[in-house]
């Protein structure tokens, strides 16, 4: 059973994307990584469903790393 919501759940997804991209402006690489980690943990806490988070991690990794 899937726990991760796959349908679009944002009214203005482009605005949200731009908000996140713009938040990186003026940050160096280390600050960008720290921001990303903080944002991910805050949003994971908001989701609050470990199965959905695991599924999201797997979906985000798909195609990025070779499978064994």
Coordinates of N, CA and C in Angstrom, one line a residue:
X1 N 0.8 -1.2 0.0 CA 0.0 0.0 0.0 C 0.9 1.2 0.0
X2 N 0.6 2.2 -0.8 CA 1.3 3.4 -0.9 C 0.9 4.4 0.2
X3 N 1.9 5.0 0.8 CA 1.6 6.0 1.8 C 1.8 7.4 1.3
X4 N 2.6 7.5 0.2 CA 3.0 8.8 -0.3 C 1.9 9.3 -1.3
X5 N 1.5 10.5 -1.1 CA 0.5 11.2 -2.0 C 1.2 11.5 -3.3
X6 N 0.7 11.1 -4.4 CA 1.4 11.3 -5.7 C 0.6 12.3 -6.5
X7 N -0.6 12.7 -6.1 CA -1.3 13.7 -6.9 C -0.9 15.1 -6.4
X8 N -1.0 16.1 -7.3 CA -0.6 17.4 -7.0 C -1.5 18.0 -5.9
X9 N -0.8 18.5 -4.8 CA -1.5 18.9 -3.6 C -1.2 20.4 -3.3
X10 N -0.7 21.1 -4.3 CA -0.4 22.5 -4.1 C -1.2 23.3 -5.1
X11 N -1.8 24.4 -4.6 CA -2.6 25.3 -5.5 C -1.7 26.0 -6.5
X12 N -0.5 26.5 -6.0 CA 0.4 27.2 -6.8 C 1.8 26.6 -6.7
X13 N 2.0 25.5 -7.4 CA 3.3 24.8 -7.2 C 4.5 25.6 -7.7
X14 N 4.3 26.4 -8.8 CA 5.4 27.2 -9.3 C 5.9 28.2 -8.3
X15 N 4.9 28.8 -7.6 CA 5.2 29.7 -6.5 C 6.0 29.1 -5.4
X16 N 5.6 27.9 -5.0 CA 6.3 27.2 -3.9 C 7.8 26.8 -4.4
X17 N 7.9 26.3 -5.6 CA 9.2 26.0 -6.2 C 10.1 27.3 -6.2
X18 N 9.6 28.4 -6.7 CA 10.3 29.6 -6.7 C 10.7 30.1 -5.3
X19 N 9.8 30.0 -4.3 CA 10.1 30.3 -3.0 C 11.3 29.6 -2.4
X20 N 11.3 28.3 -2.7 CA 12.5 27.5 -2.2 C 13.8 27.8 -3.0
X21 N 13.7 28.0 -4.3 CA 14.9 28.4 -5.1 C 15.4 29.7 -4.6
X22 N 14.5 30.7 -4.4 CA 14.9 32.0 -4.0 C 15.5 32.1 -2.6
X23 N 15.1 31.1 -1.7 CA 15.6 31.1 -0.4 C 17.1 30.8 -0.4
X24 N 17.6 30.1 -1.5 CA 19.0 29.8 -1.6 C 19.9 31.0 -2.0
X25 N 19.3 32.0 -2.5 CA 20.1 33.2 -3.0 C 20.9 33.8 -1.9
X26 N 22.1 34.0 -2.2 CA 23.0 34.6 -1.2 C 23.7 33.6 -0.3
X27 N 23.3 32.4 -0.4 CA 23.9 31.3 0.5 C 25.1 30.7 -0.2
X28 N 26.1 30.3 0.6 CA 27.2 29.5 0.0 C 26.8 28.1 0.0
X29 N 27.6 27.2 -0.6 CA 27.3 25.8 -0.7 C 26.9 25.1 0.7
X30 N 27.7 25.4 1.7 CA 27.5 24.8 3.0 C 26.2 25.4 3.6
X31 N 25.9 26.6 3.4 CA 24.6 27.2 3.9 C 23.4 26.6 3.1
X32 N 23.6 26.4 1.8 CA 22.5 25.7 1.0 C 22.2 24.3 1.6
X33 N 23.3 23.6 1.8 CA 23.1 22.2 2.4 C 22.4 22.3 3.7
X34 N 22.8 23.2 4.6 CA 22.2 23.3 5.9 C 20.7 23.7 5.8
X35 N 20.5 24.7 4.9 CA 19.1 25.1 4.7 C 18.2 23.9 4.2
X36 N 18.8 23.2 3.2 CA 18.0 22.0 2.6 C 17.7 21.0 3.7
X37 N 18.7 20.7 4.6 CA 18.6 19.7 5.6 C 17.5 20.2 6.6
X38 N 17.6 21.5 7.0 CA 16.6 22.0 7.9 C 15.2 22.0 7.4
X39 N 15.1 22.4 6.1 CA 13.7 22.4 5.5 C 13.2 21.0 5.4
X40 N 14.0 20.0 5.0 CA 13.6 18.6 4.8 C 13.1 18.1 6.2
X41 N 13.9 18.4 7.3 CA 13.4 17.9 8.6 C 12.2 18.6 9.1
X42 N 12.0 19.8 8.8 CA 10.8 20.5 9.2 C 9.6 20.0 8.4
X43 N 9.8 19.7 7.1 CA 8.7 19.2 6.3 C 8.4 17.7 6.7
X44 N 9.4 17.0 7.0 CA 9.2 15.6 7.4 C 8.4 15.5 8.7
X45 N 8.7 16.4 9.6 CA 8.0 16.5 10.8 C 6.5 16.9 10.6
X46 N 6.3 17.8 9.6 CA 5.0 18.2 9.3 C 4.2 17.0 8.7
X47 N 4.8 16.2 7.8 CA 4.2 15.0 7.2 C 3.8 14.0 8.3
X48 N 4.8 13.7 9.2 CA 4.6 12.9 10.3 C 4.3 11.4 10.0
X49 N 4.5 11.0 8.8 CA 4.2 9.6 8.4 C 5.4 9.0 7.9
X50 N 6.0 8.1 8.7 CA 7.3 7.5 8.4 C 7.3 6.7 7.1
X51 N 6.2 6.0 6.8 CA 6.1 5.2 5.6 C 6.1 6.2 4.4
X52 N 5.3 7.3 4.5 CA 5.3 8.2 3.4 C 6.7 8.9 3.2
X53 N 7.4 9.2 4.2 CA 8.7 9.7 4.1 C 9.7 8.8 3.5
X54 N 9.6 7.5 3.9 CA 10.5 6.5 3.3 C 10.2 6.3 1.8
X55 N 8.9 6.4 1.4 CA 8.5 6.3 0.0 C 9.0 7.5 -0.7
X56 N 9.0 8.7 -0.1 CA 9.4 9.9 -0.8 C 10.9 9.8 -1.0
X57 N 11.7 9.3 0.0 CA 13.1 9.2 -0.1 C 13.5 8.3 -1.3
X58 N 12.8 7.1 -1.4 CA 13.0 6.2 -2.4 C 12.7 6.8 -3.8
X59 N 11.6 7.6 -3.9 CA 11.2 8.2 -5.1 C 12.2 9.3 -5.5
X60 N 12.7 10.0 -4.6 CA 13.7 11.1 -4.9 C 15.0 10.5 -5.3
X61 N 15.4 9.3 -4.8 CA 16.6 8.7 -5.1 C 16.6 7.9 -6.5
X62 N 15.4 7.6 -6.9 CA 15.2 6.8 -8.1 C 15.9 7.5 -9.3
X63 N 16.8 6.7 -9.9 CA 17.5 7.2 -11.0 C 18.8 8.0 -10.7
X64 N 18.9 8.4 -9.4 CA 20.1 9.2 -9.0 C 21.3 8.3 -8.6
X65 N 21.0 7.2 -8.0 CA 22.0 6.3 -7.6 C 21.8 4.9 -8.2
X66 N 22.9 4.2 -8.5 CA 22.8 2.9 -9.1 C 22.2 1.9 -8.1
X67 N 21.4 1.0 -8.5 CA 20.8 0.0 -7.6 C 21.8 -1.2 -7.6
X68 N 21.8 -1.9 -6.5 CA 22.7 -3.0 -6.3 C 22.2 -4.3 -6.9

